[in-house]
Short mmCIF file of C-alpha atoms in Angstrom, two decimals:
data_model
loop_
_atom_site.label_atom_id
_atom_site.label_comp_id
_atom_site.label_asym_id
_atom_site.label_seq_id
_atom_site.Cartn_x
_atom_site.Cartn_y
_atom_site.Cartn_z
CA UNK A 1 -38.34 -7.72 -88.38
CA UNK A 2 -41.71 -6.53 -86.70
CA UNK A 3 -44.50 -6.42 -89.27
CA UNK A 4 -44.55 -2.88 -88.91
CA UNK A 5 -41.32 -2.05 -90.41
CA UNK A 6 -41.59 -4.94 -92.58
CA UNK A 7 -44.42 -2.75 -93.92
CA UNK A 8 -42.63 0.05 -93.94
CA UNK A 9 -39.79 -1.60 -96.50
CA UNK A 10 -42.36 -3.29 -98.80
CA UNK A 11 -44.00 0.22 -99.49
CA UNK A 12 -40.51 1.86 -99.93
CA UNK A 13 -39.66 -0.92 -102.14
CA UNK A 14 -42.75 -0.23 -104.08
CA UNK A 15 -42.57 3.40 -104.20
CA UNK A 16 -38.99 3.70 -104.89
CA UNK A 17 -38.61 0.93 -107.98
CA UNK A 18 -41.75 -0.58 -108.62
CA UNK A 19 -41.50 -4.15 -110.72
CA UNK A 20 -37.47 -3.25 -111.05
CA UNK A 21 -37.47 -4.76 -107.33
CA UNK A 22 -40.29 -7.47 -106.97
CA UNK A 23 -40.83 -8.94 -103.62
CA UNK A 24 -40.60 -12.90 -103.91
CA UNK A 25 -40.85 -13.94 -100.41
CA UNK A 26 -41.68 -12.96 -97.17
CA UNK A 27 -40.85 -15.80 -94.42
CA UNK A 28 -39.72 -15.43 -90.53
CA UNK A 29 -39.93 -11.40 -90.73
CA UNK A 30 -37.53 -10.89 -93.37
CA UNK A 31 -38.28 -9.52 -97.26
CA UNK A 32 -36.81 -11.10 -99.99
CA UNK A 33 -36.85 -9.30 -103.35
CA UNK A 34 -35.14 -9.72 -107.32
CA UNK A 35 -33.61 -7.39 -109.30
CA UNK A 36 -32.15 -7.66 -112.93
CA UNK A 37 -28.68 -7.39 -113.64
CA UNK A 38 -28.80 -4.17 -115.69
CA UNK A 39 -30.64 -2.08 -112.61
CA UNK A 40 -28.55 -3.80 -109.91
CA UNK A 41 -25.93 -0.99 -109.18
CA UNK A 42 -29.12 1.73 -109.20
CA UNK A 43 -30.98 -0.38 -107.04
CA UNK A 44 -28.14 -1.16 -104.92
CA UNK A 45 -27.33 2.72 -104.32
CA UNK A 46 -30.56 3.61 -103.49
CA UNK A 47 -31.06 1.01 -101.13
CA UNK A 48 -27.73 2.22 -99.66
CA UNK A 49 -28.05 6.02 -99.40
CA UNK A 50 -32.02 7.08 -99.57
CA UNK A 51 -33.41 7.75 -96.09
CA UNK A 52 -35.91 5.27 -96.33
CA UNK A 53 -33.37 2.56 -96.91
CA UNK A 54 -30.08 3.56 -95.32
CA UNK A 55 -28.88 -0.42 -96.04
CA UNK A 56 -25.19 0.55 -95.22
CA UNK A 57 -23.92 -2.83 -94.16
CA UNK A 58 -23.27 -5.61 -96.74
CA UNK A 59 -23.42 -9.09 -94.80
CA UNK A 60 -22.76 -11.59 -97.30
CA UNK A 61 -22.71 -12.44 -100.94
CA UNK A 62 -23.47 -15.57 -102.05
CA UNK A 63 -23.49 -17.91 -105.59
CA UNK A 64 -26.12 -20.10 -106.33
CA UNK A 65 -26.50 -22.92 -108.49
CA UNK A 66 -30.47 -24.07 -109.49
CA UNK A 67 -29.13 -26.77 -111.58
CA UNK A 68 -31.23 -29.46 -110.74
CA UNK A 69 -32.98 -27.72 -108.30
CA UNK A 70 -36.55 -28.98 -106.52
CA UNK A 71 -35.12 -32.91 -107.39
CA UNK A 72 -35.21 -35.09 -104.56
CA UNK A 73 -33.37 -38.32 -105.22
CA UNK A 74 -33.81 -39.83 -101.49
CA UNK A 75 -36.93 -40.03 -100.33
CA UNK A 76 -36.98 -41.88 -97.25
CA UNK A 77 -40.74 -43.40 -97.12
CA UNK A 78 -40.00 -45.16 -100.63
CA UNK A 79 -36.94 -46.67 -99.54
CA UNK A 80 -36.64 -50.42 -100.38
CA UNK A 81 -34.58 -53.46 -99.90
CA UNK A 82 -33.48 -52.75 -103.69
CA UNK A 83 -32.72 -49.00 -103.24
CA UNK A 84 -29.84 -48.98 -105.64
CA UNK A 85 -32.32 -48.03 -108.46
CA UNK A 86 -32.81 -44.86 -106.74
CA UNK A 87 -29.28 -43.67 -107.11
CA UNK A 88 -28.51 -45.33 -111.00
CA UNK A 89 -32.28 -44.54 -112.03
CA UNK A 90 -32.08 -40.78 -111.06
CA UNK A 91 -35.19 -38.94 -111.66
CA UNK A 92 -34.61 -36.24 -114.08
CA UNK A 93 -34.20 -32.43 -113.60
CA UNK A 94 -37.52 -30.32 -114.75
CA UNK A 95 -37.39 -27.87 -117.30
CA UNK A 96 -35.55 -24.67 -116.11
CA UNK A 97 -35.80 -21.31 -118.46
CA UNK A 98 -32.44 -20.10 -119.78
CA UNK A 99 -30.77 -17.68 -117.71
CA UNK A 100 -32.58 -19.42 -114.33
CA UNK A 101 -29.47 -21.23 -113.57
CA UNK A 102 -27.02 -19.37 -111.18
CA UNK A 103 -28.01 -16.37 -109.22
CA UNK A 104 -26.24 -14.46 -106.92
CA UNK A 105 -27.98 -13.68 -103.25
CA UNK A 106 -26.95 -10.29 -101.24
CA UNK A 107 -28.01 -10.07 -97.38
CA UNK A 108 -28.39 -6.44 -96.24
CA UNK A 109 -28.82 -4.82 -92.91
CA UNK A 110 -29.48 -1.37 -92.40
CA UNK A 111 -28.56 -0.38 -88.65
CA UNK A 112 -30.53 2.92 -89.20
CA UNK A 113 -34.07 0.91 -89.15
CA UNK A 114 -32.69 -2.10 -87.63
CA UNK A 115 -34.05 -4.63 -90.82
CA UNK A 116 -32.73 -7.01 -93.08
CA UNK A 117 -33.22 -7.38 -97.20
CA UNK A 118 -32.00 -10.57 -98.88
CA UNK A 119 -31.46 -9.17 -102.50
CA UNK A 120 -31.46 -11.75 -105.60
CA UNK A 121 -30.37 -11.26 -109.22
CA UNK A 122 -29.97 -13.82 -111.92
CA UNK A 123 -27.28 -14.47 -114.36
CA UNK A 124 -28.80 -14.40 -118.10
CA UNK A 125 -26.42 -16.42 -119.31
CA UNK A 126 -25.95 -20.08 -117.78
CA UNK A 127 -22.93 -21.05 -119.78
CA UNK A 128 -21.42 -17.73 -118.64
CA UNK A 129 -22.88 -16.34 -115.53
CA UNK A 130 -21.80 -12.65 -114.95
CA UNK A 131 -23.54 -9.80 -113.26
CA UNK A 132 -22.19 -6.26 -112.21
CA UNK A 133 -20.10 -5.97 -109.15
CA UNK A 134 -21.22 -3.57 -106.48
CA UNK A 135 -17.50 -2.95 -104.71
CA UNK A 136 -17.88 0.68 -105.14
CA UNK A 137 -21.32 0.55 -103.02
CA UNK A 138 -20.18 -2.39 -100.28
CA UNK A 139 -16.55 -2.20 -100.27
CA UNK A 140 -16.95 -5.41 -97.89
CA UNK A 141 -18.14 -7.28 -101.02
CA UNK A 142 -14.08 -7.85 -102.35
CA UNK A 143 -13.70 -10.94 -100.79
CA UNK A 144 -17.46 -12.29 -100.73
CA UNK A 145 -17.33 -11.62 -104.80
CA UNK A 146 -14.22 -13.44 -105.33
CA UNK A 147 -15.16 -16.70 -103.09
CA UNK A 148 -18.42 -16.62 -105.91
CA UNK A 149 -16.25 -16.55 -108.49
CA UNK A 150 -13.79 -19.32 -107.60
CA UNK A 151 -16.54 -21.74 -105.97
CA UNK A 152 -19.18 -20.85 -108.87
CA UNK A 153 -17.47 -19.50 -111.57
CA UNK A 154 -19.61 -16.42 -111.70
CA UNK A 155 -17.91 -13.43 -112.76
CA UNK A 156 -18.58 -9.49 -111.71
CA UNK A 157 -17.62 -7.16 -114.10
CA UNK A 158 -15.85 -3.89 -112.40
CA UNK A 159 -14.22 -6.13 -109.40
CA UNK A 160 -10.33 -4.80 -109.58
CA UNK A 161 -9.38 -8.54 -108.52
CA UNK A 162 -11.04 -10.66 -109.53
CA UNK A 163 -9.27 -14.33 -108.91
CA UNK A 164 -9.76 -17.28 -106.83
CA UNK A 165 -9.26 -17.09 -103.42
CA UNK A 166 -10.17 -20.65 -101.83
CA UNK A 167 -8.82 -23.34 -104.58
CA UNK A 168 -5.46 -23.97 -105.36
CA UNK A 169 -3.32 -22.43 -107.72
CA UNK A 170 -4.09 -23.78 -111.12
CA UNK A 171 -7.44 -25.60 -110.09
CA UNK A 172 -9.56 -26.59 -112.87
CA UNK A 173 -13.28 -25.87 -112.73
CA UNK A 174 -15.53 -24.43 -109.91
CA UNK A 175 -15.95 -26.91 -106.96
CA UNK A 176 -19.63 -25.61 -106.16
CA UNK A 177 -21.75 -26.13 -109.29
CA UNK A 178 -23.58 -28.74 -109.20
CA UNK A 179 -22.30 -30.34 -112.00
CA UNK A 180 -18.72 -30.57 -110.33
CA UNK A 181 -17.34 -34.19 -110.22
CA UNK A 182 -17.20 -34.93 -106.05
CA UNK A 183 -13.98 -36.97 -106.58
CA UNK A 184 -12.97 -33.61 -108.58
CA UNK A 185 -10.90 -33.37 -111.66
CA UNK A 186 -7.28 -33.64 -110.17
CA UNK A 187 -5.48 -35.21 -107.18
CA UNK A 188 -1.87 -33.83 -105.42
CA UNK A 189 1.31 -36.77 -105.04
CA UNK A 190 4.43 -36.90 -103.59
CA UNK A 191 6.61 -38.10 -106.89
CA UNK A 192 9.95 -39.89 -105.61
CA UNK A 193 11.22 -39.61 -109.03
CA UNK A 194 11.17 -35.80 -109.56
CA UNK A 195 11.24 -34.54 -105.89
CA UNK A 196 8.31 -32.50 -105.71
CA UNK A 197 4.78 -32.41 -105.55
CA UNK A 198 2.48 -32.93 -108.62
CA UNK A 199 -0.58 -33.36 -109.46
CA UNK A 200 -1.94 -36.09 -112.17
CA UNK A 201 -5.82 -37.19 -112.54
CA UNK A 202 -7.65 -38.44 -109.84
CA UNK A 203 -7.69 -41.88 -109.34
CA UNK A 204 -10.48 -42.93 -107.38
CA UNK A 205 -12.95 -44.75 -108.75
CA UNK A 206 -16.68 -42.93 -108.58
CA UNK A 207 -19.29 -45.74 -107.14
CA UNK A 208 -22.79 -45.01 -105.57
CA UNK A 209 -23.54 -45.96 -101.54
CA UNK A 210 -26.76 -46.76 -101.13
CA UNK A 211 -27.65 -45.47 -96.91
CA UNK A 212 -29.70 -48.52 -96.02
CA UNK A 213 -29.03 -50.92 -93.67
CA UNK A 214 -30.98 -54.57 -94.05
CA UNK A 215 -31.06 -56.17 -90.16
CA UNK A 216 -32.98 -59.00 -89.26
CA UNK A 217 -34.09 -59.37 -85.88
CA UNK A 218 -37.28 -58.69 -84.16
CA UNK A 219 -37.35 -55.19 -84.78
CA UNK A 220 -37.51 -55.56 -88.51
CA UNK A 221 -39.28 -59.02 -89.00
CA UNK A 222 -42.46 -59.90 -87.23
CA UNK A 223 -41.87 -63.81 -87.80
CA UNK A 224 -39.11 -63.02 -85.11
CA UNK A 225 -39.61 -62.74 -81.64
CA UNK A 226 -36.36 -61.92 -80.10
CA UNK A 227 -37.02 -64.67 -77.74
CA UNK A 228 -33.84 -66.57 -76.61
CA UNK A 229 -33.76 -70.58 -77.26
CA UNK A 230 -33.98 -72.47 -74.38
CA UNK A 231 -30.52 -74.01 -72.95
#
């Protein structure tokens, strides 16, 4: 977006709903701005319909899950010999304030002024993350509302179908949080006994890989040349 226009939305954004719509970021040309969940559908049909908006095309919707977020468990210049400690000693998560957990992220395009808006609103409650769905603006949200729901478990209150769309029938759990098990909760068998598929508990065993290789030639250990011996 040309820093003119981008202009141009920050003072509509600022005229129009004040601190209900507070610009967070600003990075390569594009606005970024929060709303709470209680002025979401206002905000959202404003941004839609008023002539200095005119956002009329809903791009995406996504889930987000903060849990742990700003940890960094592999830093590369402290690797050692002895890395396993990094993955069984991991550092711990820093303190997050309720309701900072999942968020939900809508990307907006208005053809009209030819700019995007990435739009952010939290979930107040992180044990169950709702927020209001805005179908009736974006009717191209249906689909992007459900994947949030099966992958993240977030739920949007006025969606007219609201059920998984990616998992399985009967899948436990939301494969996306962050606290989801990566050898998951369940696994699918052939049983010769009954004739059919089912599905039992998953029976691999979880275990940590450590990405370090340990090589000793010359290009690791100075006491080594690479020089071949003498025949």
């Amino acid at each position: 977006m040309k820093s003119a226009r981008r202009e141009q939305l920050l003072a509509a954004l600022d005229k129009h709903f004040g601190s209900r719509a507070s610009v967070t970021a600003e990075a390569h040309g594009e606005v970024c701005a929060e709303v709470g969940a209680d002025d979401l559908i206002d905000v959202c049909t404003t941004l839609r319909d008023h002539d200095d908006f005119l956002f009329d095309m809903l791009i995406d919707v996504a889930g987000v899950d903060y849990l742990g977020f700003g940890v960094d468990e592999w830093r590369g210049d402290s690797a050692t010999a002895t890395g396993f400690g990094r993955a069984v000693n991991r550092p711990s998560a820093p303190e997050r304030a309720p309701g900072r957990r999942f968020a939900v992220v809508y990307q907006l395009l208005s053809l009209e002024h030819n700019c995007r808006l990435r739009l952010r609103v939290w979930c107040a409650d992180d044990d169950y993350p709702r927020v209001p769905s805005v179908i009736d603006i974006w009717a191209s949200t249906n689909w992007f509302e459900r994947e949030a729901f099966d992958l993240f478990g977030i739920l949007f209150d006025g969606h007219p179908d609201l059920r998984r769309l990616l998992t399985d029938y009967g899948f436990i759990g939301h494969p996306f949080r962050k606290d989801f098990p990566l050898i998951g909760n369940v696994e699918v068998i052939f049983d010769p006994v009954k004739g059919r598929v089912v599905y039992q508990p998953v029976s691999i065993s979880p275990r940590t890989l450590v990405p370090r290789v340990i090589r000793h030639d010359n290009r690791y250990d100075d006491g080594l040349t690479g020089e071949l011996p003498d025949a």
